[in-house]
mmCIF file of C-alpha atoms in Angstrom:
data_model
loop_
_atom_site.group_PDB
_atom_site.id
_atom_site.type_symbol
_atom_site.label_atom_id
_atom_site.label_comp_id
_atom_site.label_asym_id
_atom_site.label_seq_id
_atom_site.Cartn_x
_atom_site.Cartn_y
_atom_site.Cartn_z
ATOM 1 C CA THR B 1 -0.240 0.171 -0.097
ATOM 2 C CA GLU B 2 1.010 3.840 -0.486
ATOM 3 C CA LYS B 3 1.982 3.949 3.511
ATOM 4 C CA PHE B 4 4.662 1.420 3.427
ATOM 5 C CA VAL B 5 6.200 2.769 0.100
ATOM 6 C CA ASP B 6 8.841 4.911 2.026
ATOM 7 C CA GLY B 7 9.730 1.872 3.954
ATOM 8 C CA ALA B 8 11.121 0.057 0.899
ATOM 9 C CA TRP B 9 14.409 1.060 1.174
ATOM 10 C CA VAL B 10 14.831 0.209 4.945
ATOM 11 C CA ALA B 11 13.504 -3.250 4.125
ATOM 12 C CA GLY B 12 15.835 -3.610 1.254
ATOM 13 C CA ILE B 13 18.780 -2.583 3.447
ATOM 14 C CA LEU B 14 18.114 -4.693 6.157
ATOM 15 C CA ALA B 15 17.834 -8.076 4.144
ATOM 16 C CA TYR B 16 21.032 -6.767 2.344
ATOM 17 C CA ALA B 17 22.385 -6.453 6.140
ATOM 18 C CA TYR B 18 21.035 -9.896 7.094
ATOM 19 C CA PHE B 19 22.730 -11.312 3.878
ATOM 20 C CA ILE B 20 26.121 -9.608 5.032
ATOM 21 C CA SER B 21 25.965 -10.966 8.651
ATOM 22 C CA SER B 22 25.651 -14.640 7.148
ATOM 23 C CA LEU B 23 28.560 -14.292 5.602
ATOM 24 C CA SER B 24 30.452 -14.813 9.162
ATOM 25 C CA VAL B 25 29.560 -18.610 8.610
ATOM 26 C CA ILE B 26 31.864 -18.599 5.591
ATOM 27 C CA ALA B 27 34.433 -16.484 7.328
ATOM 28 C CA ILE B 28 34.801 -18.824 10.375
ATOM 29 C CA THR B 29 35.373 -21.651 8.185
ATOM 30 C CA GLY B 30 39.004 -21.700 8.776
ATOM 31 C CA LEU B 31 39.100 -20.977 12.969
ATOM 32 C CA SER B 32 36.041 -23.989 13.039
ATOM 33 C CA ILE B 33 38.455 -26.379 11.266
ATOM 34 C CA LEU B 34 41.070 -25.635 14.038
ATOM 35 C CA LYS B 35 38.364 -25.357 16.619
ATOM 36 C CA ASP B 36 39.661 -22.361 17.682
ATOM 37 C CA VAL B 37 36.349 -19.730 17.264
ATOM 38 C CA ARG B 38 36.852 -17.697 20.437
ATOM 39 C CA MET B 39 37.302 -14.633 18.706
ATOM 40 C CA TYR B 40 33.803 -14.980 17.233
ATOM 41 C CA SER B 41 31.900 -14.230 20.526
ATOM 42 C CA PRO B 42 34.460 -10.736 20.998
ATOM 43 C CA ILE B 43 33.892 -9.924 17.527
ATOM 44 C CA VAL B 44 29.733 -9.913 17.798
ATOM 45 C CA MET B 45 29.913 -8.080 21.046
ATOM 46 C CA VAL B 46 32.138 -5.133 19.552
ATOM 47 C CA SER B 47 29.543 -5.084 16.315
ATOM 48 C CA ALA B 48 26.563 -4.737 18.540
ATOM 49 C CA ILE B 49 28.500 -2.110 20.508
ATOM 50 C CA LEU B 50 28.984 -0.313 17.446
ATOM 51 C CA THR B 51 25.855 -0.803 15.929
ATOM 52 C CA VAL B 52 23.967 0.771 18.809
ATOM 53 C CA LEU B 53 25.924 3.505 18.815
ATOM 54 C CA PHE B 54 26.046 4.170 14.907
ATOM 55 C CA GLN B 55 22.123 3.933 15.482
ATOM 56 C CA LEU B 56 22.362 6.617 18.282
ATOM 57 C CA LEU B 57 24.634 8.849 15.912
ATOM 58 C CA PHE B 58 22.377 8.428 12.713
ATOM 59 C CA VAL B 59 18.793 8.443 14.329
ATOM 60 C CA ARG B 60 18.280 12.137 13.512
ATOM 61 C CA TYR B 61 19.306 11.422 9.851
ATOM 62 C CA GLY B 62 16.097 9.437 9.691
ATOM 63 C CA LYS B 63 14.904 5.530 9.195
ATOM 64 C CA GLU B 64 17.216 4.888 6.082
ATOM 65 C CA ALA B 65 20.468 6.105 8.128
ATOM 66 C CA VAL B 66 19.519 3.725 11.235
ATOM 67 C CA ALA B 67 19.283 0.972 8.562
ATOM 68 C CA LEU B 68 22.466 1.770 7.117
ATOM 69 C CA SER B 69 23.953 1.835 10.606
ATOM 70 C CA ILE B 70 22.557 -1.987 11.235
ATOM 71 C CA LEU B 71 24.223 -2.699 7.654
ATOM 72 C CA ILE B 72 27.590 -1.584 8.650
ATOM 73 C CA GLY B 73 27.501 -2.806 12.476
ATOM 74 C CA GLN B 74 26.584 -6.231 10.701
ATOM 75 C CA SER B 75 29.401 -5.642 8.132
ATOM 76 C CA ILE B 76 31.744 -5.738 10.924
ATOM 77 C CA ILE B 77 31.296 -9.513 11.997
ATOM 78 C CA PRO B 78 32.391 -11.254 8.522
ATOM 79 C CA VAL B 79 35.166 -8.476 7.799
ATOM 80 C CA LEU B 80 37.033 -9.268 11.485
ATOM 81 C CA LEU B 81 36.238 -13.037 11.094
ATOM 82 C CA PHE B 82 37.805 -13.108 7.053
ATOM 83 C CA ILE B 83 40.881 -10.940 8.623
ATOM 84 C CA PHE B 84 41.255 -13.106 11.775
ATOM 85 C CA ALA B 85 40.807 -16.633 10.065
ATOM 86 C CA GLN B 86 42.837 -15.972 7.208
ATOM 87 C CA ARG B 87 45.736 -15.043 9.250
ATOM 88 C CA LYS B 88 45.393 -18.120 11.327
ATOM 89 C CA TYR B 89 43.752 -20.953 8.702
ATOM 90 C CA TYR B 90 44.519 -19.276 4.951
ATOM 91 C CA ILE B 91 41.788 -20.549 2.628
ATOM 92 C CA PRO B 92 42.247 -19.121 -0.815
ATOM 93 C CA TYR B 93 38.762 -17.511 -1.209
ATOM 94 C CA ASN B 94 38.297 -15.288 -4.425
ATOM 95 C CA LEU B 95 37.600 -12.043 -2.359
ATOM 96 C CA LEU B 96 38.247 -9.742 -5.340
ATOM 97 C CA LYS B 97 35.505 -11.602 -7.217
ATOM 98 C CA ASN B 98 33.087 -11.665 -4.417
ATOM 99 C CA ALA B 99 33.313 -8.311 -3.341
ATOM 100 C CA GLY B 100 32.596 -7.238 -7.268
ATOM 101 C CA VAL B 101 29.217 -9.155 -7.082
ATOM 102 C CA LEU B 102 28.458 -7.633 -3.641
ATOM 103 C CA ALA B 103 29.102 -4.169 -5.365
ATOM 104 C CA LEU B 104 26.724 -5.394 -8.223
ATOM 105 C CA SER B 105 24.021 -6.409 -5.846
ATOM 106 C CA VAL B 106 24.208 -3.106 -4.542
ATOM 107 C CA LEU B 107 24.091 -1.126 -7.983
ATOM 108 C CA CYS B 108 21.198 -3.248 -8.692
ATOM 109 C CA PHE B 109 19.496 -2.593 -5.570
ATOM 110 C CA ILE B 110 20.077 1.073 -5.550
ATOM 111 C CA SER B 111 19.244 1.554 -9.557
ATOM 112 C CA ALA B 112 15.841 -0.533 -9.217
ATOM 113 C CA SER B 113 14.561 1.452 -6.080
ATOM 114 C CA MET B 114 15.474 4.898 -8.452
ATOM 115 C CA ILE B 115 12.937 4.203 -11.253
ATOM 116 C CA PRO B 116 10.739 6.751 -11.905
ATOM 117 C CA VAL B 117 7.622 4.421 -12.961
ATOM 118 C CA ASN B 118 3.665 5.187 -11.293
ATOM 119 C CA ASP B 119 2.408 1.977 -12.697
ATOM 120 C CA PHE B 120 2.966 -0.942 -10.137
ATOM 121 C CA TRP B 121 3.130 -3.899 -12.135
ATOM 122 C CA THR B 122 5.598 -1.880 -15.046
ATOM 123 C CA LEU B 123 7.782 -1.188 -11.711
ATOM 124 C CA VAL B 124 7.451 -5.097 -10.321
ATOM 125 C CA LEU B 125 8.243 -6.494 -14.294
ATOM 126 C CA ILE B 126 11.461 -4.231 -14.721
ATOM 127 C CA LYS B 127 12.687 -4.603 -11.055
ATOM 128 C CA GLY B 128 12.144 -8.725 -11.743
ATOM 129 C CA LEU B 129 14.053 -8.306 -15.062
ATOM 130 C CA ILE B 130 16.808 -6.371 -13.219
ATOM 131 C CA ILE B 131 16.978 -9.433 -10.412
ATOM 132 C CA LEU B 132 16.528 -11.880 -13.122
ATOM 133 C CA GLY B 133 19.551 -10.276 -14.895
ATOM 134 C CA PHE B 134 21.736 -10.374 -11.481
ATOM 135 C CA ILE B 135 20.804 -14.007 -10.642
ATOM 136 C CA ILE B 136 21.637 -14.788 -14.452
ATOM 137 C CA PHE B 137 25.249 -13.159 -14.077
ATOM 138 C CA VAL B 138 25.871 -14.731 -11.002
ATOM 139 C CA VAL B 139 25.023 -18.377 -12.470
ATOM 140 C CA MET B 140 27.323 -17.815 -15.196
ATOM 141 C CA ILE B 141 30.491 -16.771 -12.989
ATOM 142 C CA SER B 142 29.712 -19.942 -10.808
ATOM 143 C CA PHE B 143 29.373 -22.225 -13.660
ATOM 144 C CA LYS B 144 32.479 -20.943 -15.505
ATOM 145 C CA GLN B 145 34.530 -21.502 -12.079
ATOM 146 C CA VAL B 146 33.025 -24.926 -11.756
ATOM 147 C CA ARG B 147 33.952 -25.901 -15.390
ATOM 148 C CA LEU B 148 37.299 -24.486 -14.472
ATOM 149 C CA LEU B 149 37.542 -26.894 -11.370
ATOM 150 C CA TRP B 150 36.014 -29.562 -12.827
ATOM 151 C CA LYS B 151 38.749 -29.673 -15.398
ATOM 152 C CA LYS B 152 41.594 -29.764 -12.767
ATOM 153 C CA ASP B 153 40.060 -32.676 -10.955
ATOM 154 C CA SER B 154 41.504 -35.967 -11.803
ATOM 155 C CA LEU B 155 38.599 -37.727 -10.536
ATOM 156 C CA PHE B 156 36.863 -36.413 -13.780
ATOM 157 C CA GLU B 157 39.164 -37.584 -16.606
ATOM 158 C CA GLY B 158 38.016 -39.501 -18.890
ATOM 159 C CA ASN B 159 34.541 -38.983 -18.169
ATOM 160 C CA SER B 160 32.303 -37.198 -20.822
ATOM 161 C CA VAL B 161 30.111 -34.578 -19.376
#
């Protein structure tokens, strides 16, 4: 409905914050292998404290600023976990490619949110096409990586797929 249209930005930012915070599951992999996850709790506490401080600082700028403060605060967890975990147990993540995909998703979100269309169904169609294009792009990158790994894996030599 019309009264919730202004909350669309907030919902999108909070959804992105949830996704970013879920990256901590990947980031903690090396520490889990070492059975040394004691840094996780202090990192979460630092993130929680900073999130509350950011909210107090940004509350005067509106609901979008508070949502961004949550995104920033939640981003601290995977960033710090990646830093600490990679120092203790290096896993060769392609962080540059992943950062590019995250940046592209932010660009898609912002561009889709700024489309000046008054017709609801036209807007849904345009945003759906943007999301579909993003998904196709990510799948193409993923399949390319799987094919490269498949060629390197000796288990698949001689098999026609």
